[in-house]
Amino acid sequence: MGPETILALDLQNLPDVWGEGALFAYSGLDGETNTASSFVASLHDQYFSLLFHTPEQVMLYMGGEEDSDTLIATSDVLFADTRKGYMLASWWAWHTLVGTSPYQIVLTPITVTGLHTRGITVDPSGAAIALATNRELFAVSYGATWAEASRRAEMALAVDPYRTALQRLTDKQMLPDHPEREKDRLMKKCFSVMKVNTLSGEGRFHQFWSTPDRVPQQHLMQWDSVFHALGMLHINPRMAWYFIKSVFDTQQEDGLIPHMTGPGGEHSKIGHPPVLGWGVWEVYERLDDKLILHDALPILEKYLNWHFNQRDLDRDGLLEWHRGDAVGMEGSPRFDHHDRLEVLDLNVFTALDMSYVAMLLYEMGRTTQAAEWQSRSSLLSAQVHRYMWDEEDGFYYDRDMDGNFVKVRAVSGFFPLLLDDIPPEHVERLVGWLKDPQHFNAPFPVPSIALSAPQSSGDMWRGPTWINSNFLIITGLRRHGQHEVADWLREKTLFHVQKYYEEYGTVFEFYDSRDEEAPVDLGRLGPASKPYNLRHKVDAIRDFHWTAALTFSLLTEDIPERPRLGLPLPSL
């Protein structure tokens, strides 16, 4: 095959922005992956060059000029029109990248030690990555040894890179078209990010699993996985279930589900807010498979009970925590001056998840247990509205252990919108805060900390806008009939995600709510580091999975009937 096979596709609907830091790797949707190898690349700022994030980083230079026309830039296919002709790179297997280029291909670092045979260049310094070339064809392979890497690269020269690229692009061609071309391209970019961050079963995970980002984190994260599943529901509901089921694989004997776990079994000692019941319910609604409930309910109940056993030390019924990462908000000023707080969002999500557990139990015909969980949910929800609502301010806050409000106006103050029993007058006052340009109606709403707060900055949860927060608020607004406000926030969200994708070629972990700084300039637990170097400091992560998944979910609302795509699962 030749370039005409790719040119025959509708390229205008495919992602085509070269962006530094965009992920480029083999996906579990296509076959076996291997996390331990760290054989994951990202696009470099030098055009058509790839940085491999193995322990000893390796750069692949494929040639091209700044005025080359990037025609496809997905997480597994790169295709460009250059002055000398077409250039292509595509993943054939987790360990091998194949391609063709009219330029000289260079892999660095290179050690020349007589290991060159039939156009093979090897780096034997420990990275175990080999480059093989034959005229314009090239292959880059990983191996446990340089001999294995060399053998794989040499054999891969027989692989047709254009046929491989077509195989990688098939799933993107199966996606429905968004009625707006720019949003259609964004939707396929989001799918591309979801795809690259989907991995095959390995180690602790007995089925497919997801990670927030193949670089730099590489672990499964608990509540992130639920947000990933909420996007994957629109592509393959069974895969969405696997994402959640892999989280269940991590539960400890005492009921804790660690907020972070690696395939080797290494895990943290803290949990995330319980949103797994919500995820299970959404999956169950689409698959109508009671075996899911049979598997999920004991784990969900055990995890909820763990929270009450470990997170209510004063036994007043409100759950406590003292670290921002336990509620998924690292570095939030809510936790600057307190060792322990009764945390608003932890209580909201726990009440919400207990109601979903009750719904799942009703589906199983276990009405007595369902009523018990619903009663517990209603009790906690009522306590949230009674003790965490400040009537004077018209806002929800955390409380310190003396019962005083911690008056940091944070995006978490809107999360009680997810609760069915929130008083209507509370909804109206929250909408007022949301629409106030002095507080939360930022150029890119909703800021994680109010614009008016003295702690507001561009660092992570101290001011930037997060797509999962917006998704939660949109969901809550719709539950209480605030559809116009929800639609406004949805459009604002999509506009800015698309704006920065078109400029930088990636979707980001978070965004400047004031829209004054580009995401590439935002700090993450400290000032941003220049130039971009994940080995030096991690700033706003690029090609972040939940940003892609939840943006994808919001975009599907514009597609008639929002069809389940049902892309086939790979056979491993």
XYZ file of C-alpha atoms in Angstrom:
572
model
C 0.000 0.000 0.000
C 0.987 3.626 -0.412
C -0.021 7.096 0.777
C -3.074 7.083 -1.489
C -4.736 4.597 0.891
C -4.546 7.164 3.698
C -5.381 10.122 1.469
C -8.605 8.363 0.450
C -9.913 8.775 4.010
C -11.862 11.829 5.154
C -8.813 13.489 6.679
C -10.689 16.659 7.539
C -12.425 14.791 10.359
C -9.238 13.442 11.943
C -7.013 15.175 14.523
C -4.219 17.021 12.748
C -2.491 19.266 15.284
C 1.106 18.474 16.222
C 1.360 19.259 19.928
C 4.307 18.915 22.280
C 3.540 16.359 24.969
C 0.710 14.641 23.091
C 0.823 10.916 23.855
C 1.839 8.404 21.205
C 1.684 4.727 22.166
C 0.051 1.375 21.478
C -3.395 0.915 23.019
C -4.972 -1.980 24.860
C -7.917 -1.530 22.496
C -5.677 -2.968 19.773
C -3.899 -5.705 21.702
C -1.548 -6.507 24.542
C 0.178 -3.628 26.335
C 3.135 -3.663 28.703
C 3.213 -0.926 31.330
C 6.474 -2.068 32.901
C 8.397 -1.303 29.706
C 7.521 2.421 29.788
C 7.703 2.199 25.995
C 5.520 5.251 25.521
C 6.336 8.253 23.371
C 5.128 11.812 23.246
C 5.365 14.355 20.478
C 8.400 16.616 20.798
C 8.441 20.332 20.094
C 10.855 19.638 17.230
C 8.613 18.717 14.330
C 8.114 15.004 13.603
C 10.301 13.905 16.489
C 9.241 11.537 19.258
C 10.484 11.361 22.840
C 10.348 7.842 24.334
C 9.853 7.844 28.101
C 11.844 4.731 28.892
C 14.144 4.903 31.963
C 16.845 6.273 29.671
C 14.932 8.595 27.388
C 15.421 8.149 23.659
C 14.617 10.598 20.863
C 13.533 9.535 17.394
C 14.074 12.146 14.666
C 12.028 11.432 11.549
C 12.795 14.573 9.541
C 10.460 17.109 8.015
C 10.324 20.895 8.116
C 8.316 23.450 10.044
C 6.191 24.112 6.947
C 5.308 20.411 6.569
C 1.589 19.767 6.609
C 0.460 17.472 9.415
C -2.502 15.543 8.019
C -3.080 13.111 10.910
C -1.889 13.356 14.516
C -3.598 10.732 16.668
C -2.205 8.697 19.547
C -1.171 5.892 17.198
C -0.821 7.373 13.677
C 1.243 10.327 12.455
C 1.014 11.302 8.773
C 2.473 14.384 7.118
C 3.085 15.905 3.705
C 6.645 17.252 3.547
C 8.801 18.898 0.895
C 10.312 15.506 0.032
C 7.123 13.450 0.189
C 4.823 11.764 2.659
C 5.954 10.659 6.103
C 4.126 8.069 8.244
C 4.547 6.493 11.680
C 2.141 3.998 13.257
C 2.135 1.472 16.091
C 2.196 -2.182 15.043
C 2.478 -3.714 18.539
C 3.195 -2.490 22.056
C 6.895 -2.990 21.387
C 7.175 -1.809 17.763
C 6.575 1.364 15.786
C 6.729 1.186 11.976
C 6.858 3.917 9.385
C 8.238 5.439 6.246
C 10.090 8.699 5.725
C 11.999 10.328 2.853
C 14.453 11.718 5.426
C 17.283 10.139 7.366
C 15.951 8.558 10.574
C 18.021 9.097 13.709
C 17.621 7.461 17.122
C 19.534 9.042 20.025
C 21.353 8.237 22.191
C 23.206 5.939 19.817
C 26.146 3.765 20.758
C 28.106 2.553 17.751
C 29.688 -0.746 18.789
C 29.527 -2.919 15.719
C 25.913 -3.844 16.382
C 24.875 -2.537 12.985
C 23.663 -5.188 10.579
C 21.303 -4.728 7.674
C 20.516 -1.144 8.649
C 19.965 -1.779 12.373
C 21.047 0.820 14.929
C 20.923 -0.213 18.585
C 21.206 1.625 21.871
C 22.676 -1.052 24.179
C 23.033 1.306 27.155
C 20.048 -0.172 28.972
C 17.093 1.334 27.112
C 16.864 -1.749 24.865
C 15.471 0.190 21.920
C 16.547 -0.523 18.348
C 16.056 1.293 15.060
C 16.049 -0.672 11.799
C 15.944 1.004 8.384
C 15.645 -0.140 4.796
C 15.547 2.751 2.342
C 12.520 4.800 3.406
C 11.079 2.126 5.709
C 11.926 2.154 9.396
C 10.964 0.297 12.572
C 11.660 1.127 16.216
C 11.375 -1.716 18.717
C 11.702 -2.304 22.435
C 13.157 -5.454 23.914
C 14.248 -6.824 27.257
C 17.704 -7.085 25.676
C 19.308 -5.313 22.750
C 19.261 -8.592 20.846
C 15.495 -8.912 21.274
C 14.942 -5.273 20.317
C 17.115 -5.672 17.212
C 15.356 -8.840 16.134
C 11.934 -7.231 16.518
C 12.960 -4.122 14.589
C 14.493 -6.111 11.732
C 11.419 -8.346 11.428
C 9.107 -5.318 11.485
C 10.676 -3.969 8.300
C 8.484 -6.535 6.518
C 5.347 -4.910 7.956
C 3.382 -2.594 5.663
C 3.173 0.721 7.586
C 0.222 1.956 5.527
C -1.800 -1.173 6.211
C -0.909 -0.836 9.894
C -2.016 2.802 9.927
C -5.348 1.893 8.333
C -5.913 -0.709 11.043
C -5.181 1.864 13.764
C -7.550 4.386 12.150
C -10.479 1.979 11.731
C -12.031 2.740 15.112
C -11.916 6.495 14.502
C -13.703 5.980 11.185
C -16.438 4.051 13.034
C -17.241 6.966 15.330
C -20.347 8.953 14.399
C -19.778 12.382 12.937
C -20.468 15.452 15.023
C -22.571 17.930 12.996
C -19.881 20.637 13.443
C -16.598 19.760 11.750
C -14.352 21.430 14.349
C -16.130 19.649 17.184
C -16.016 16.426 15.214
C -12.240 16.686 15.055
C -12.153 17.457 18.793
C -14.356 14.442 19.496
C -11.968 12.184 17.614
C -9.018 13.740 19.416
C -10.741 12.951 22.710
C -11.318 9.373 21.602
C -7.661 9.155 20.633
C -6.656 10.193 24.171
C -9.125 7.733 25.690
C -7.699 5.013 23.479
C -4.037 5.573 24.314
C -4.833 5.552 28.036
C -6.653 2.200 27.829
C -4.498 -0.803 28.689
C -4.864 -4.564 28.537
C -5.022 -6.694 31.668
C -1.735 -7.196 33.459
C -0.598 -7.977 36.990
C -3.149 -6.896 39.577
C -5.678 -5.989 36.892
C -7.428 -9.020 35.444
C -9.090 -7.183 32.551
C -8.757 -3.898 30.664
C -7.993 -0.885 32.818
C -7.421 2.827 32.389
C -4.867 5.336 33.556
C -5.128 9.131 33.780
C -2.069 9.463 31.548
C 0.499 6.962 30.287
C 3.113 9.614 31.089
C 3.874 10.590 33.802
C 1.517 8.713 36.156
C 1.027 5.229 34.642
C -1.123 4.009 37.561
C -4.816 3.264 37.920
C -6.560 6.035 39.863
C -9.818 5.237 41.618
C -12.260 8.032 40.895
C -10.494 8.954 37.671
C -11.443 5.495 36.387
C -15.127 6.261 36.918
C -14.860 9.445 34.861
C -13.029 7.458 32.187
C -15.891 4.948 32.229
C -18.510 7.699 31.844
C -16.877 8.609 28.531
C -16.261 5.034 27.419
C -19.974 4.256 27.925
C -20.655 5.969 24.598
C -18.094 3.813 22.797
C -18.269 0.407 24.454
C -20.222 -0.065 27.717
C -18.533 -3.402 28.390
C -15.134 -1.710 28.300
C -16.475 0.916 30.709
C -17.386 -1.927 33.077
C -13.869 -3.337 32.793
C -12.445 0.030 33.845
C -14.508 -0.092 37.033
C -13.973 -3.800 37.619
C -10.217 -3.236 37.587
C -10.689 -0.702 40.378
C -12.539 -3.395 42.323
C -9.490 -5.657 41.892
C -7.587 -3.293 44.192
C -9.810 -3.512 47.285
C -7.975 -4.348 50.513
C -9.131 -6.682 53.278
C -10.398 -3.818 55.452
C -12.511 -2.423 52.589
C -10.192 0.361 51.444
C -9.975 0.884 47.702
C -6.684 2.786 47.307
C -6.838 5.997 45.367
C -3.825 4.825 43.307
C -2.662 1.315 42.373
C -0.088 0.014 39.925
C -0.333 -3.232 37.977
C 2.414 -4.647 40.178
C 0.158 -4.251 43.223
C 1.853 -1.193 44.717
C -0.800 1.114 46.166
C -1.473 4.150 48.322
C -2.961 4.080 51.825
C -5.750 6.577 51.206
C -9.021 6.441 49.293
C -10.857 8.673 46.872
C -14.424 9.966 47.178
C -16.824 7.073 46.541
C -18.315 7.534 43.082
C -18.010 3.899 42.003
C -21.695 3.198 42.655
C -22.633 5.950 40.217
C -20.337 4.429 37.609
C -21.754 0.934 38.134
C -25.307 2.250 37.780
C -24.517 3.978 34.477
C -22.910 0.799 33.133
C -25.760 -1.391 34.360
C -28.367 0.829 32.705
C -26.705 0.215 29.344
C -25.777 -3.453 29.666
C -28.735 -4.661 31.776
C -26.477 -7.383 33.157
C -27.248 -8.434 36.726
C -23.934 -10.276 36.958
C -22.415 -6.807 37.195
C -24.500 -6.112 40.290
C -23.552 -9.476 41.775
C -19.868 -8.590 41.393
C -20.112 -4.944 42.392
C -22.434 -4.732 45.389
C -20.298 -6.493 48.035
C -17.321 -4.322 47.081
C -19.325 -1.090 47.046
C -20.912 -1.801 50.426
C -17.576 -2.714 51.976
C -15.935 0.464 50.688
C -18.741 2.706 51.943
C -18.557 1.090 55.361
C -14.782 1.618 55.349
C -15.414 5.358 55.022
C -17.725 5.422 58.026
C -15.337 3.286 60.078
C -12.215 5.294 59.204
C -13.436 8.778 58.323
C -15.845 9.703 61.116
C -13.581 9.778 64.145
C -15.890 12.026 66.195
C -18.914 9.865 65.287
C -21.139 12.826 64.437
C -22.171 11.306 61.107
C -20.148 13.688 58.913
C -17.034 12.276 57.275
C -13.630 13.855 57.779
C -10.332 14.058 55.979
C -7.202 16.153 56.120
C -5.444 15.697 52.804
C -6.518 17.310 49.584
C -5.629 14.290 47.490
C -8.167 12.139 49.358
C -10.916 14.229 47.780
C -9.055 14.514 44.479
C -8.075 18.158 45.041
C -4.344 18.245 45.679
C -3.092 21.586 46.961
C -6.520 23.158 47.471
C -6.439 26.104 49.920
C -9.321 24.428 51.737
C -6.653 22.341 53.472
C -4.006 25.029 54.038
C -4.610 25.593 57.754
C -6.401 22.511 59.071
C -5.153 19.064 59.972
C -8.622 17.593 59.733
C -11.914 18.799 58.278
C -15.440 17.586 57.775
C -15.130 17.728 54.020
C -18.122 18.780 51.944
C -17.510 16.832 48.753
C -16.550 13.627 50.563
C -19.935 13.706 52.303
C -21.815 14.635 49.128
C -20.276 11.808 47.101
C -20.798 9.311 49.920
C -24.479 10.217 50.231
C -24.837 10.040 46.455
C -23.114 6.676 46.182
C -25.230 5.183 48.967
C -28.324 6.138 46.984
C -26.902 4.366 43.918
C -26.134 1.282 45.999
C -29.769 1.345 47.128
C -30.916 1.514 43.507
C -28.656 -1.400 42.564
C -30.006 -3.458 45.471
C -33.590 -2.755 44.374
C -32.651 -4.087 40.934
C -31.505 -7.291 42.624
C -34.780 -7.568 44.546
C -33.047 -7.006 47.892
C -35.550 -4.432 49.065
C -34.756 -4.536 52.784
C -31.064 -3.809 52.279
C -31.948 -1.212 49.642
C -34.175 0.634 52.096
C -31.391 0.597 54.694
C -28.864 2.141 52.320
C -31.384 4.705 51.095
C -32.104 5.673 54.694
C -28.391 6.128 55.373
C -28.050 8.183 52.199
C -30.974 10.431 53.113
C -29.626 10.956 56.633
C -26.179 12.001 55.424
C -27.627 14.195 52.690
C -29.828 15.950 55.243
C -26.775 16.575 57.438
C -24.954 18.127 54.493
C -27.799 20.596 53.967
C -28.199 21.286 57.687
C -24.609 21.618 58.841
C -22.579 22.513 55.747
C -24.852 25.191 54.296
C -24.186 28.771 55.390
C -27.500 30.561 55.170
C -25.907 33.984 55.446
C -23.589 33.435 52.475
C -25.892 31.093 50.584
C -23.066 28.632 49.982
C -21.799 25.232 51.113
C -18.509 24.959 53.007
C -16.289 22.464 54.779
C -16.379 22.552 58.588
C -13.540 22.403 61.076
C -13.692 20.005 64.008
C -15.270 22.693 66.212
C -18.184 23.005 63.792
C -17.087 26.313 62.246
C -17.294 26.947 58.519
C -14.001 27.009 56.639
C -14.921 29.890 54.380
C -12.898 29.061 51.321
C -15.320 29.388 48.428
C -14.432 26.376 46.331
C -15.989 24.604 43.370
C -16.960 21.819 45.794
C -19.648 24.179 47.091
C -21.681 23.378 43.968
C -21.476 19.588 44.298
C -24.566 19.316 46.567
C -26.492 19.976 43.336
C -25.980 16.245 42.733
C -28.204 15.417 45.722
C -31.909 14.911 45.073
C -33.040 16.571 48.305
C -31.204 19.875 47.961
C -33.727 22.628 48.818
C -34.861 24.611 45.751
C -33.820 27.878 47.383
C -30.291 26.515 47.749
C -30.245 25.733 44.044
C -31.262 29.289 43.188
C -28.581 30.818 45.395
C -25.898 28.523 43.983
C -26.909 29.500 40.454
C -26.502 33.113 41.540
C -22.935 32.423 42.642
C -22.278 30.535 39.424
C -23.397 33.467 37.263
C -21.603 36.168 39.279
C -18.512 37.391 37.338
C -16.844 38.529 40.556
C -16.812 35.001 41.945
C -17.392 31.960 39.710
C -18.497 33.264 36.305
C -14.925 33.464 35.075
C -14.004 33.723 31.395
C -13.604 29.923 31.552
C -15.946 28.849 34.347
C -15.998 27.218 36.875
C -12.820 28.160 38.782
C -11.783 25.722 41.489
C -11.523 28.672 43.880
C -13.642 31.818 43.552
C -12.015 34.652 41.624
C -12.616 36.863 44.663
C -10.754 34.551 47.042
C -7.352 35.819 48.230
C -5.903 32.341 47.613
C -6.916 32.349 43.939
C -4.048 31.550 41.580
C -3.265 29.560 38.448
C -1.987 26.500 40.307
C -3.939 23.262 40.066
C -6.892 23.336 42.538
C -6.186 26.909 43.654
C -8.096 28.566 40.816
C -7.916 26.693 37.498
C -10.945 25.124 35.864
C -11.232 21.336 35.806
C -13.443 19.495 33.344
C -14.601 16.881 35.867
C -15.876 19.662 38.159
C -17.773 21.249 35.286
C -19.216 17.867 34.326
C -20.428 17.301 37.896
C -21.998 20.760 38.054
C -23.682 20.341 34.659
C -25.087 17.002 35.843
C -26.351 18.551 39.079
C -27.934 21.549 37.361
C -29.859 19.285 35.014
C -31.125 17.154 37.894
C -32.855 20.242 39.243
C -34.235 21.647 36.011
C -31.546 24.293 35.467
C -31.112 23.292 31.840
C -30.355 26.739 30.461
C -27.505 27.279 32.928
C -26.236 23.736 32.332
C -26.209 24.275 28.565
C -24.362 27.577 29.007
C -21.674 25.883 31.097
C -21.417 22.988 28.647
C -20.838 25.337 25.713
C -18.264 27.361 27.647
C -16.442 24.159 28.526
C -16.381 22.794 24.988
C -15.338 26.141 23.522
C -12.228 26.415 25.686
C -11.162 22.776 25.440
C -11.418 23.065 21.654
C -9.640 26.421 21.610
C -6.573 25.083 23.374
C -6.577 21.783 21.501
C -6.427 23.673 18.212
C -3.541 25.792 19.510
C -1.495 23.166 21.361
C -2.642 19.789 20.027
C -3.555 18.289 23.409
C -6.311 18.313 26.007
C -5.081 19.413 29.404
C -5.489 18.403 33.018
C -6.744 21.885 33.938
C -7.130 25.369 32.432
C -6.741 28.973 33.529
C -10.216 30.066 34.613
C -9.309 33.690 33.872
C -8.186 32.621 30.368
C -5.103 34.816 30.689
C -2.455 32.083 30.653
C -2.252 29.137 28.302
C -2.468 25.723 29.971
C 1.187 25.088 29.060
C 2.154 27.987 31.350
C 0.174 26.941 34.433
C 1.942 25.657 37.527
C 1.164 22.401 39.266
C 2.031 22.428 42.968
C 4.543 25.156 42.197
C 5.488 27.485 39.332
C 5.599 26.041 35.843
C 8.964 24.824 34.604
C 10.381 25.805 31.215
C 11.216 24.180 28.882
C 8.690 21.358 29.098
C 10.414 18.425 30.807
C 8.475 15.847 32.815
C 11.700 14.524 34.339
C 12.311 17.943 35.882
C 8.769 18.864 36.979
C 5.225 17.802 36.162
C 3.006 20.749 35.287
C -0.494 20.699 33.758
C -0.609 17.185 32.312
C -1.262 16.861 28.589
C -3.645 14.389 26.943
C -5.326 13.892 30.315
C -7.821 11.054 30.241
C -10.789 12.414 32.175
C -10.675 15.707 30.283
C -10.945 13.704 27.065
C -13.577 11.261 28.345
C -15.918 13.865 29.813
C -15.490 16.220 26.854
C -16.340 13.276 24.598
C -19.466 12.630 26.679
C -20.551 16.267 26.402
C -19.950 16.269 22.647
C -22.111 13.192 22.080
C -25.124 15.192 23.263
C -25.183 16.858 19.845
C -25.447 13.529 18.022
C -29.044 12.364 17.393
C -30.070 9.585 19.779
C -26.502 9.534 21.213
C -25.945 5.995 19.904
C -23.844 3.415 21.685
C -21.085 2.791 19.232
C -20.288 -0.754 20.288
C -16.784 -0.847 18.887
C -15.563 -4.432 19.041
C -13.326 -5.483 21.909
C -9.879 -6.713 20.928
C -9.115 -10.405 21.199
C -6.132 -10.964 23.440
